Coordinates of C-alpha atoms in Angstrom, one line a residue:
Chain O
X1 CA 11.7 -29.7 14.0
X2 CA 14.8 -31.4 12.7
X3 CA 14.5 -32.1 9.0
X4 CA 16.0 -35.4 8.1
X5 CA 14.7 -35.7 4.5
X6 CA 17.2 -35.8 1.7
X7 CA 18.0 -32.6 -0.1
X8 CA 16.5 -33.6 -3.4
X9 CA 12.9 -34.2 -2.2
X10 CA 10.2 -31.6 -2.0
X11 CA 9.1 -30.5 1.5
X12 CA 5.4 -31.2 1.3
X13 CA 4.7 -29.9 4.8
X14 CA 3.0 -26.7 3.7
X15 CA 2.0 -27.8 0.2
X16 CA -1.8 -27.2 0.8
X17 CA -1.1 -23.8 2.3
X18 CA 1.2 -22.8 -0.6
X19 CA -1.5 -24.0 -3.0
X20 CA -4.0 -21.9 -1.2
X21 CA -1.8 -18.8 -1.6
X22 CA -1.4 -19.5 -5.3
X23 CA -5.1 -20.0 -5.6
X24 CA -5.9 -16.6 -4.1
X25 CA -3.3 -14.9 -6.4
X26 CA -4.9 -16.7 -9.4
X27 CA -8.4 -15.7 -8.2
X28 CA -7.4 -12.0 -8.1
X29 CA -5.3 -12.0 -11.3
X30 CA -7.2 -14.4 -13.5
X31 CA -10.6 -15.2 -11.9
X32 CA -11.8 -11.6 -11.3
X33 CA -10.9 -10.3 -14.8
X34 CA -12.5 -13.4 -16.2
X35 CA -15.7 -12.8 -14.3
X36 CA -15.6 -9.2 -15.4
X37 CA -15.6 -10.2 -19.1
X38 CA -18.7 -12.4 -18.6
X39 CA -20.7 -9.8 -16.7
X40 CA -22.8 -7.7 -19.1
X41 CA -22.5 -4.0 -18.6
X42 CA -25.6 -2.4 -17.0
X43 CA -25.7 0.3 -19.5
X44 CA -28.7 1.4 -21.5
X45 CA -28.5 1.4 -25.2
X46 CA -25.0 0.0 -25.6
X47 CA -23.8 2.2 -28.4
X48 CA -22.6 0.5 -31.5
X49 CA -19.2 1.6 -32.7
X50 CA -19.5 4.5 -35.1
X51 CA -22.9 5.6 -34.0
X52 CA -23.2 9.3 -33.9
X53 CA -24.8 10.9 -30.8
X54 CA -26.7 14.1 -31.4
X55 CA -27.0 16.6 -28.5
X56 CA -29.1 19.7 -28.7
X57 CA -30.7 22.2 -26.5
X58 CA -33.9 20.8 -27.8
X59 CA -33.7 17.0 -27.4
X60 CA -31.3 14.2 -26.6
X61 CA -31.7 11.0 -28.5
X62 CA -29.3 8.8 -30.1
X63 CA -29.1 9.6 -33.8
X64 CA -32.1 11.9 -33.5
X65 CA -32.4 15.0 -35.6
X66 CA -32.7 18.3 -33.6
X67 CA -35.6 20.6 -34.3
X68 CA -34.9 23.4 -36.6
X69 CA -33.6 26.5 -34.9
X70 CA -31.9 24.7 -31.9
X71 CA -28.2 24.4 -31.4
X72 CA -26.8 20.9 -31.8
X73 CA -23.6 19.0 -31.6
X74 CA -22.5 15.5 -32.4
X75 CA -19.8 13.1 -31.3
X76 CA -19.0 9.5 -31.9
X77 CA -18.7 7.1 -28.9
X78 CA -15.7 4.8 -28.8
X79 CA -16.3 1.1 -29.1
X80 CA -17.6 -0.6 -25.9
X81 CA -18.9 2.6 -24.3
X82 CA -22.6 2.6 -23.4
X83 CA -25.1 5.0 -21.9
X84 CA -25.2 4.7 -18.2
X85 CA -28.6 3.2 -17.0
X86 CA -28.5 5.2 -13.8
X87 CA -28.3 8.5 -15.7
X88 CA -31.5 9.5 -17.3
X89 CA -29.6 12.1 -19.3
X90 CA -31.0 15.6 -19.0
X91 CA -31.7 17.4 -22.2
X92 CA -28.6 18.4 -24.0
X93 CA -26.3 15.9 -22.3
X94 CA -25.4 12.3 -22.3
X95 CA -23.3 10.1 -19.9
X96 CA -21.4 7.2 -21.3
X97 CA -19.6 4.6 -19.1
X98 CA -16.9 2.1 -19.6
X99 CA -14.7 0.2 -17.1
X100 CA -15.5 2.5 -14.2
X101 CA -15.0 5.6 -16.2
X102 CA -17.8 8.0 -17.0
X103 CA -17.8 10.4 -19.8
X104 CA -20.4 13.2 -19.8
X105 CA -20.9 15.4 -22.8
X106 CA -23.1 18.4 -22.6
X107 CA -24.0 21.1 -25.1
X108 CA -24.4 24.7 -23.8
X109 CA -24.8 28.1 -25.2
X110 CA -22.1 30.6 -24.5
X111 CA -21.3 34.2 -25.0
X112 CA -18.7 33.4 -27.7
X113 CA -15.4 31.6 -28.1
X114 CA -13.6 34.0 -25.8
X115 CA -15.7 32.5 -23.0
X116 CA -14.3 29.0 -23.6
X117 CA -11.9 29.1 -20.5
X118 CA -14.9 29.9 -18.3
X119 CA -16.9 27.1 -19.9
X120 CA -14.0 24.7 -19.1
X121 CA -13.9 26.0 -15.6
X122 CA -17.6 25.4 -15.1
X123 CA -17.4 21.9 -16.5
X124 CA -14.6 21.1 -14.1
X125 CA -16.8 21.9 -11.1
X126 CA -18.4 18.5 -11.3
X127 CA -15.0 17.0 -10.7
X128 CA -14.4 19.3 -7.7
X129 CA -17.8 18.2 -6.3
X130 CA -16.7 14.6 -6.5
X131 CA -13.3 15.2 -4.9
X132 CA -12.7 18.6 -3.3
X133 CA -9.1 17.7 -2.6
X134 CA -8.3 17.8 -6.3
X135 CA -7.0 20.6 -8.3
X136 CA -7.5 21.5 -11.9
X137 CA -4.3 21.7 -13.9
X138 CA -3.3 24.2 -16.5
X139 CA -5.3 24.1 -19.7
X140 CA -4.0 23.5 -23.2
X141 CA -5.6 23.7 -26.6
X142 CA -6.4 21.0 -29.0
X143 CA -8.2 20.8 -32.3
X144 CA -11.1 18.4 -33.1
X145 CA -11.4 16.4 -36.2
X146 CA -13.9 18.9 -37.5
X147 CA -11.4 21.8 -36.9
X148 CA -13.0 23.3 -33.8
X149 CA -10.6 24.6 -31.2
X150 CA -10.9 23.2 -27.7
X151 CA -9.4 23.5 -24.3
X152 CA -8.6 20.6 -21.9
X153 CA -7.3 20.4 -18.4
X154 CA -6.5 17.5 -16.1
X155 CA -8.0 17.2 -12.6
X156 CA -6.0 15.4 -9.9
X157 CA -7.6 14.5 -6.6
X158 CA -6.8 12.0 -3.9
X159 CA -9.7 9.7 -4.9
X160 CA -10.9 10.9 -8.3
X161 CA -9.1 11.9 -11.4
X162 CA -10.5 13.4 -14.5
X163 CA -10.1 15.4 -17.7
X164 CA -12.3 18.3 -18.6
X165 CA -12.8 19.5 -22.1
X166 CA -14.5 22.5 -23.7
X167 CA -15.0 22.8 -27.5
X168 CA -16.3 26.2 -28.6
X169 CA -17.7 27.4 -31.9
X170 CA -19.5 30.7 -32.1
X171 CA -22.2 30.8 -29.4
X172 CA -22.2 27.1 -28.8
X173 CA -19.9 25.1 -26.6
X174 CA -19.7 21.4 -25.9
X175 CA -18.2 20.3 -22.6
X176 CA -16.9 16.8 -21.9
X177 CA -15.8 15.5 -18.5
X178 CA -14.1 12.1 -18.1
X179 CA -14.1 10.9 -14.5
X180 CA -12.7 7.8 -12.8
X181 CA -11.0 6.6 -9.6
X182 CA -7.4 7.5 -9.3
X183 CA -5.3 5.6 -11.8
X184 CA -8.2 4.6 -14.0
X185 CA -7.6 7.3 -16.7
X186 CA -4.0 6.2 -17.3
X187 CA -4.6 4.3 -20.5
X188 CA -7.9 5.8 -21.8
X189 CA -6.8 9.4 -21.8
X190 CA -3.8 8.8 -24.0
X191 CA -3.8 10.8 -27.3
X192 CA -5.0 7.7 -29.2
X193 CA -7.2 6.5 -26.3
X194 CA -11.0 6.4 -26.3
X195 CA -11.6 9.6 -24.3
X196 CA -9.5 11.7 -26.6
X197 CA -11.0 10.1 -29.7
X198 CA -14.5 10.8 -28.5
X199 CA -13.6 14.3 -27.7
X200 CA -11.9 14.9 -31.0
X201 CA -15.0 13.6 -32.7
X202 CA -17.1 16.5 -31.3
X203 CA -18.7 18.5 -34.1
X204 CA -20.8 21.6 -33.5
X205 CA -23.5 22.2 -36.1
Chain A
X1 CA 10.9 -8.2 36.0
X2 CA 9.9 -11.5 34.4
X3 CA 6.2 -11.6 34.4
X4 CA 5.0 -15.2 34.7
X5 CA 1.7 -14.3 33.0
X6 CA 3.5 -13.3 29.9
X7 CA 5.7 -16.3 29.5
X8 CA 3.4 -19.2 28.6
X9 CA 5.2 -19.7 25.3
X10 CA 8.8 -19.6 24.5
X11 CA 9.8 -17.2 21.8
X12 CA 12.3 -19.6 20.2
X13 CA 14.8 -16.9 19.4
X14 CA 17.7 -17.7 17.2
X15 CA 16.1 -20.7 15.6
X16 CA 15.6 -19.1 12.3
X17 CA 15.7 -20.8 8.9
X18 CA 17.6 -19.6 5.9
X19 CA 15.7 -17.7 3.2
X20 CA 17.1 -20.2 0.6
X21 CA 14.6 -23.0 0.8
X22 CA 14.6 -24.6 -2.7
X23 CA 12.8 -27.7 -1.4
X24 CA 9.8 -25.7 -0.2
X25 CA 7.2 -24.9 -2.9
X26 CA 6.5 -21.6 -1.2
X27 CA 10.0 -20.4 -1.9
X28 CA 9.5 -21.0 -5.7
X29 CA 6.0 -19.6 -5.6
X30 CA 7.4 -16.4 -4.1
X31 CA 10.3 -16.3 -6.5
X32 CA 8.0 -16.6 -9.6
X33 CA 5.5 -14.1 -8.3
X34 CA 8.3 -11.6 -7.5
X35 CA 9.6 -11.8 -11.0
X36 CA 6.1 -11.5 -12.6
X37 CA 5.2 -8.7 -10.2
X38 CA 8.3 -6.8 -11.1
X39 CA 7.6 -7.2 -14.8
X40 CA 4.0 -6.1 -14.4
X41 CA 4.9 -3.1 -12.3
X42 CA 7.6 -2.1 -14.8
X43 CA 5.1 -2.2 -17.7
X44 CA 2.7 -0.1 -15.6
X45 CA 5.1 2.6 -14.6
X46 CA 7.5 2.8 -17.6
X47 CA 5.2 4.9 -19.8
X48 CA 5.0 7.5 -17.1
X49 CA 8.6 7.4 -16.1
X50 CA 9.7 7.6 -19.7
X51 CA 8.1 11.0 -20.1
X52 CA 11.0 12.7 -18.4
X53 CA 14.2 11.1 -17.3
X54 CA 14.9 13.7 -14.6
X55 CA 11.4 13.4 -13.1
X56 CA 11.7 9.6 -13.3
X57 CA 14.9 9.7 -11.3
X58 CA 13.4 12.1 -8.9
X59 CA 10.4 9.8 -8.4
X60 CA 12.6 6.8 -7.6
X61 CA 14.9 8.8 -5.4
X62 CA 12.3 10.7 -3.4
X63 CA 10.2 7.6 -2.7
X64 CA 13.3 5.5 -1.7
X65 CA 14.4 8.3 0.6
X66 CA 10.8 8.4 2.0
X67 CA 11.2 4.7 2.9
X68 CA 14.5 5.0 4.7
X69 CA 13.4 6.6 8.0
X70 CA 10.4 4.3 8.1
X71 CA 12.6 1.2 7.6
X72 CA 14.9 2.4 10.3
X73 CA 11.9 3.0 12.6
X74 CA 10.5 -0.4 12.1
X75 CA 13.8 -2.2 12.5
X76 CA 14.3 -0.2 15.7
X77 CA 11.0 -1.7 17.0
X78 CA 12.5 -5.2 16.8
X79 CA 15.4 -4.6 19.1
X80 CA 15.8 -7.9 21.0
X81 CA 15.8 -10.4 18.1
X82 CA 16.2 -8.4 14.9
X83 CA 14.9 -10.2 11.8
X84 CA 17.5 -11.1 9.2
X85 CA 17.7 -8.3 6.5
X86 CA 17.1 -10.9 3.8
X87 CA 13.7 -11.7 5.2
X88 CA 12.8 -8.1 5.8
X89 CA 13.9 -7.3 2.2
X90 CA 11.7 -10.2 0.9
X91 CA 8.7 -9.0 2.9
X92 CA 9.2 -5.5 1.5
X93 CA 9.6 -6.9 -2.0
X94 CA 6.4 -8.9 -1.7
X95 CA 4.5 -5.7 -0.7
X96 CA 6.2 -3.6 -3.5
X97 CA 6.2 -6.1 -6.4
X98 CA 3.6 -8.8 -5.8
X99 CA 1.0 -7.2 -3.7
X100 CA 1.0 -4.0 -5.7
X101 CA 0.8 -5.7 -9.1
X102 CA -1.8 -8.3 -8.0
X103 CA -3.9 -5.5 -6.5
X104 CA -3.6 -3.4 -9.6
X105 CA -5.1 -6.2 -11.7
X106 CA -7.7 -7.1 -9.2
X107 CA -8.8 -3.5 -8.6
X108 CA -9.1 -2.9 -12.3
X109 CA -11.5 -5.9 -12.5
X110 CA -13.5 -4.9 -9.4
X111 CA -13.8 -1.4 -10.7
X112 CA -15.2 -2.5 -14.0
X113 CA -17.5 -5.1 -12.3
X114 CA -18.8 -2.5 -9.9
X115 CA -19.5 -0.1 -12.7
X116 CA -21.4 -2.7 -14.6
X117 CA -23.4 -3.8 -11.6
X118 CA -23.9 -0.6 -9.7
X119 CA -23.1 2.3 -12.1
X120 CA -20.3 4.8 -12.3
X121 CA -21.5 7.1 -9.5
X122 CA -21.7 4.4 -7.0
X123 CA -18.3 3.2 -8.2
X124 CA -16.7 6.6 -7.9
X125 CA -18.0 6.9 -4.3
X126 CA -17.5 3.4 -3.0
X127 CA -15.1 1.5 -5.1
X128 CA -12.0 2.8 -3.2
X129 CA -13.6 1.9 0.1
X130 CA -14.8 -1.5 -0.8
X131 CA -12.3 -2.9 -3.3
X132 CA -9.1 -1.3 -1.9
X133 CA -9.2 -2.9 1.6
X134 CA -10.5 -6.2 0.3
X135 CA -8.0 -6.9 -2.5
X136 CA -5.0 -5.1 -1.0
X137 CA -5.2 -6.3 2.5
X138 CA -5.7 -9.9 1.3
X139 CA -2.7 -9.9 -1.0
X140 CA -0.5 -8.1 1.5
X141 CA -1.4 -10.7 4.2
X142 CA -0.3 -13.4 1.8
X143 CA 3.2 -11.9 2.0
X144 CA 3.3 -12.7 5.7
X145 CA 1.9 -16.2 5.1
X146 CA 4.6 -16.8 2.5
X147 CA 7.3 -15.8 4.9
X148 CA 5.9 -18.3 7.4
X149 CA 5.7 -21.0 4.7
X150 CA 9.2 -20.5 3.6
X151 CA 10.7 -20.3 7.0
X152 CA 8.3 -21.0 9.8
X153 CA 10.9 -20.8 12.5
X154 CA 11.7 -17.2 11.4
X155 CA 8.5 -16.0 12.9
X156 CA 9.0 -16.8 16.6
X157 CA 7.2 -14.0 18.4
X158 CA 4.1 -11.9 17.8
X159 CA 6.5 -8.9 17.4
X160 CA 8.1 -10.7 14.5
X161 CA 4.7 -10.9 12.8
X162 CA 4.0 -7.3 13.4
X163 CA 7.4 -6.3 11.9
X164 CA 7.0 -8.5 8.8
X165 CA 3.5 -7.0 8.4
X166 CA 4.9 -3.5 8.7
X167 CA 7.5 -4.3 6.1
X168 CA 5.1 -5.8 3.6
X169 CA 2.8 -2.8 4.0
X170 CA 5.6 -0.3 3.7
X171 CA 6.8 -2.0 0.4
X172 CA 3.2 -1.7 -0.9
X173 CA 3.0 1.9 0.2
X174 CA 6.2 2.9 -1.5
X175 CA 5.5 1.0 -4.8
X176 CA 1.9 2.4 -4.9
X177 CA 3.2 5.9 -4.5
X178 CA 5.7 5.3 -7.4
X179 CA 2.8 4.0 -9.5
X180 CA 0.6 7.0 -8.8
X181 CA 3.5 9.4 -9.4
X182 CA 4.3 7.7 -12.7
X183 CA 0.6 7.9 -13.7
X184 CA 0.7 11.6 -13.3
X185 CA 3.9 12.5 -15.1
X186 CA 2.3 12.5 -18.5
X187 CA -0.2 15.0 -17.2
X188 CA 2.7 17.5 -16.8
X189 CA 2.2 18.1 -20.5
X190 CA -0.9 20.0 -19.6
X191 CA 1.2 22.5 -17.7
X192 CA 3.7 22.7 -14.9
X193 CA 6.9 20.8 -14.8
X194 CA 7.3 17.0 -14.2
X195 CA 9.4 17.8 -11.2
X196 CA 6.6 19.8 -9.7
X197 CA 4.2 16.9 -10.3
X198 CA 6.6 14.6 -8.4
X199 CA 6.9 17.0 -5.5
X200 CA 3.1 17.5 -5.4
X201 CA 2.6 13.8 -5.2
X202 CA 5.2 13.4 -2.5
X203 CA 3.5 16.1 -0.4
X204 CA 0.0 14.7 -1.0
X205 CA 0.6 10.9 -0.8
X206 CA 3.8 10.8 1.2
X207 CA 3.2 13.4 3.9
X208 CA -0.5 14.4 4.0
X209 CA -2.2 11.1 3.2
X210 CA 0.1 8.2 3.6
X211 CA 2.7 8.4 6.4
X212 CA 1.4 5.3 8.2
X213 CA -1.4 3.9 6.2
X214 CA -0.6 0.5 4.5
X215 CA 2.3 -0.3 6.8
X216 CA 0.1 -0.1 9.8
X217 CA -2.8 -2.0 8.3
X218 CA -0.6 -4.9 7.4
X219 CA 1.1 -4.7 10.7
X220 CA -2.2 -5.7 12.4
X221 CA -2.5 -8.7 10.1
X222 CA 1.1 -9.8 10.8
X223 CA 0.4 -9.6 14.5
X224 CA -2.8 -11.7 14.1
X225 CA -1.1 -14.3 12.0
X226 CA 1.9 -14.6 14.4
X227 CA -0.5 -14.7 17.4
X228 CA -2.5 -17.6 15.8
X229 CA 0.7 -19.4 15.0
X230 CA 2.7 -18.9 18.2
X231 CA 0.4 -18.6 21.1
X232 CA -0.4 -22.3 21.3
X233 CA -1.0 -21.8 25.0
X234 CA -4.3 -20.1 24.0
X235 CA -7.2 -22.0 22.8
X236 CA -7.8 -22.4 19.0
X237 CA -10.9 -20.1 19.4
X238 CA -8.9 -17.3 21.0
X239 CA -6.2 -17.5 18.4
X240 CA -8.8 -17.6 15.6
X241 CA -10.6 -14.6 17.2
X242 CA -7.4 -12.6 17.4
X243 CA -6.5 -13.4 13.8
X244 CA -10.0 -12.5 12.6
X245 CA -10.0 -9.4 14.8
X246 CA -6.7 -8.1 13.5
X247 CA -7.7 -8.8 9.8
X248 CA -11.0 -7.0 10.4
X249 CA -9.2 -4.1 12.1
X250 CA -6.9 -3.8 9.0
X251 CA -9.9 -4.0 6.6
X252 CA -12.0 -1.6 8.7
X253 CA -9.3 1.0 9.1
X254 CA -8.5 0.9 5.4
X255 CA -12.2 1.2 4.7
X256 CA -12.4 4.2 7.1
X257 CA -9.6 5.8 5.3
X258 CA -11.2 5.4 1.8
X259 CA -14.8 5.9 2.8
X260 CA -16.6 8.7 1.0
X261 CA -18.2 10.0 4.2
X262 CA -14.9 11.2 5.6
X263 CA -13.6 13.3 2.7
X264 CA -13.3 17.1 2.6
X265 CA -16.7 18.4 1.8
X266 CA -16.0 21.8 0.4
X267 CA -14.0 22.8 -2.7
X268 CA -11.1 25.0 -1.8
X269 CA -11.1 24.0 1.9
X270 CA -8.0 25.4 3.7
X271 CA -5.2 22.9 3.6
X272 CA -5.0 22.7 7.4
X273 CA -8.6 21.5 7.6
X274 CA -7.8 18.7 5.2
X275 CA -4.7 17.6 7.1
X276 CA -6.7 17.6 10.4
X277 CA -9.3 15.4 8.7
X278 CA -6.7 13.0 7.4
X279 CA -4.8 12.9 10.6
X280 CA -8.0 12.3 12.5
X281 CA -8.9 9.4 10.2
X282 CA -5.4 7.9 10.5
X283 CA -5.0 8.3 14.3
X284 CA -7.1 5.3 15.3
X285 CA -4.8 3.1 13.2
X286 CA -1.7 4.6 14.7
X287 CA -3.0 4.4 18.3
X288 CA -4.0 0.8 17.8
X289 CA -0.7 -0.3 16.3
X290 CA 1.1 1.4 19.2
X291 CA -1.1 -0.7 21.6
X292 CA -0.3 -3.8 19.7
X293 CA 3.4 -3.1 19.7
X294 CA 3.5 -2.4 23.4
X295 CA 1.7 -5.7 24.0
X296 CA 4.0 -7.6 21.7
X297 CA 7.2 -6.0 23.0
X298 CA 6.2 -6.6 26.7
X299 CA 6.4 -10.3 26.0
X300 CA 9.8 -10.1 24.3
X301 CA 11.2 -7.9 27.1
X302 CA 9.8 -10.3 29.7
X303 CA 11.4 -13.3 27.9
X304 CA 14.7 -11.4 27.5
X305 CA 14.8 -10.6 31.2
X306 CA 13.8 -14.2 32.1
X307 CA 16.6 -15.7 30.0
X308 CA 19.3 -13.4 31.2
X309 CA 18.3 -12.7 34.9
X310 CA 20.7 -15.4 36.3
X311 CA 23.6 -14.6 34.0
X312 CA 26.5 -13.2 35.9
X313 CA 27.8 -11.7 32.6
X314 CA 24.9 -9.3 32.4
X315 CA 24.4 -6.8 35.2
X316 CA 20.9 -5.7 36.2
X317 CA 21.7 -2.2 34.9
X318 CA 22.9 -3.6 31.6
X319 CA 19.8 -5.8 31.3
X320 CA 17.6 -2.8 31.9
X321 CA 19.5 -0.8 29.2
X322 CA 19.3 -3.7 26.7
X323 CA 15.6 -3.9 26.7
X324 CA 15.1 -0.5 25.0
X325 CA 16.6 1.4 22.1
X326 CA 16.8 4.4 24.4
X327 CA 18.6 2.5 27.1
X328 CA 21.1 1.1 24.6
X329 CA 21.8 4.4 23.1
X330 CA 22.2 6.1 26.5
X331 CA 24.8 3.6 27.5
X332 CA 26.7 4.1 24.2
X333 CA 26.4 7.9 24.5
X334 CA 27.8 7.7 28.1
X335 CA 30.7 5.6 26.8
X336 CA 31.3 8.0 23.9
X337 CA 31.4 11.0 26.3
X338 CA 33.8 9.2 28.6
X339 CA 36.1 7.6 26.0
X340 CA 35.2 8.8 22.6
X341 CA 34.2 6.8 19.6
X342 CA 36.2 3.7 20.6
X343 CA 34.5 3.6 23.9
X344 CA 31.0 3.8 22.2
X345 CA 32.1 1.0 19.8
X346 CA 33.2 -1.2 22.6
X347 CA 30.0 -0.7 24.5
X348 CA 28.0 -1.5 21.4
X349 CA 30.0 -4.7 20.9
X350 CA 29.3 -5.7 24.5
X351 CA 25.5 -5.1 24.0
X352 CA 25.5 -7.2 20.9
X353 CA 27.4 -10.1 22.6
X354 CA 24.9 -10.0 25.4
X355 CA 21.9 -10.1 23.1
X356 CA 23.5 -13.0 21.3
X357 CA 24.0 -14.8 24.7
X358 CA 20.2 -14.3 25.3
X359 CA 19.3 -15.8 21.9
X360 CA 21.7 -18.7 22.4
X361 CA 20.3 -19.5 25.9
X362 CA 16.8 -19.3 24.6
X363 CA 17.7 -21.8 21.9
X364 CA 19.7 -24.2 24.1
X365 CA 17.9 -26.5 26.5
X366 CA 21.1 -26.7 28.6
X367 CA 22.2 -23.4 30.2
X368 CA 25.9 -24.6 30.1
X369 CA 25.9 -26.1 26.6
X370 CA 29.0 -25.4 24.5
X371 CA 27.1 -22.8 22.5
X372 CA 26.1 -21.0 25.6
X373 CA 29.6 -21.2 27.0
X374 CA 30.9 -19.8 23.8
X375 CA 28.4 -16.9 23.9
X376 CA 29.4 -16.2 27.5
X377 CA 33.1 -16.2 26.5
X378 CA 32.2 -13.6 23.7
X379 CA 30.5 -11.4 26.3
X380 CA 33.6 -11.6 28.6
X381 CA 35.9 -10.7 25.8
X382 CA 33.7 -7.7 24.8
X383 CA 33.6 -6.7 28.5
X384 CA 37.4 -6.8 28.6
X385 CA 37.5 -4.5 25.6
X386 CA 35.2 -2.1 27.4
X387 CA 37.5 -2.3 30.5
X388 CA 40.5 -1.7 28.2
X389 CA 38.9 1.6 27.1
X390 CA 38.8 2.6 30.7
X391 CA 35.1 2.2 31.1
X392 CA 35.3 0.3 34.4
X393 CA 32.9 -2.5 34.7
X394 CA 31.2 -1.5 31.6

């Protein structure tokens, strides 16, 4: 396989194969993301930015008004998040989805704010069900835009990662659980990311 | 010792090309992708690593140290014609920089696509099993293809393909672990120390989950690619079937590892149960790669013996010792016991000269060519040094 070509010419022997390698890399890095942008999310009721979702122990409708005498909470979905079609949300909860991450918000009645750690622990069970190899990290407090105090804790598993939240006010608590495959929450769980902004928007009536 | 049935094709030892191939488009493609991959990877891990300088340093040190014994192990597999370090480093870099960054982009897109088309629950359960093997095994395989396109004559045996595959996979494994660790460092703010996060990740991903995962999968692919390229004595169909089979094995074993069916079922399961499960899932891959290695090595050993069997400068006992790492080390240890460090060094030099003689003879059509004569002279000189150390015939 003696090569007698001059040093300043291209060796075209494997040009097609090299182009094929480049094509695969382009397909993965440009083609797939491009296809993704053109595919419509299979979510029900894509929620317009700024829409307020009302959750209550009585009903669960977008922008609906709960019946008098029922506990209720509201939150504002981030832009681009939509209600998951596969989830026919049970009363008092809603599941939003975006880019492989689901965000479930639920309103529950509790024995008081002192029960908030237990509420958080209960919310995190859904993460453990998804990936029993994971562990729930230590919790820390945060304050919502409405001034409610909440607790949050990270969940780290070998396949699934998540963040669990519990916001408590009086005898009402709202839990939120963000779940995604490992590595998916890296950007969205940042302090100014959509998960945190949705959580901070929780308001208990 | 030479087994005729194993010697249909000549390994072409010692005919390697240089890595510097500026006239070949594949060289520049690899160079550009390595730079872009490094930038992308840096942008991904820097937010995590910037959280804590000490934890960032620990992350890099711990995963580098993790790679060292595995690199030595893989290099030790390729005893007869070791691949040039520059090529091995390139294969590792492809896995670490290109494959990891391309897979990150592709996996993010497939995750989003799958969620849109099948919903988050299906995605949580099946995305790792479907997307991971598909994107990651493909882009890792490209690393072996690029080595071939840059320097076809560097991949001269099926064992070479296996070794390059193992290196690409190991690079991917190490970089992926750094990415996952960096992802978790910001979560240390929720409690615990960043150092603890790093150590937990090392135990989880380095020891419990990932000792031989990516390296082994890509090793199969490397074996298949090399077989398809080199075993021209076999029909095109057989070579295609081996290539397809090895790629399918890599995909299937990766799928098996990520499948939701084989995950711990209960919360709070004892750690030993989890480890048994993971070892059980990983064992088929490990066993299969050992089988592939034994097959690939048999051919190299047979060729080695065939090339050297009529060389007066290599005794049968030396030939036997040269064909295994254990045999070489035993000879060096015996020399050290008899004559100390200088004796061991002289024995090691003799072994290297004899291996070089084998490579020169494999490359030369004339068994008495000037190159072969020169290699023989080097063996004789090394043997004299052994004798000077009082080690008899060596």
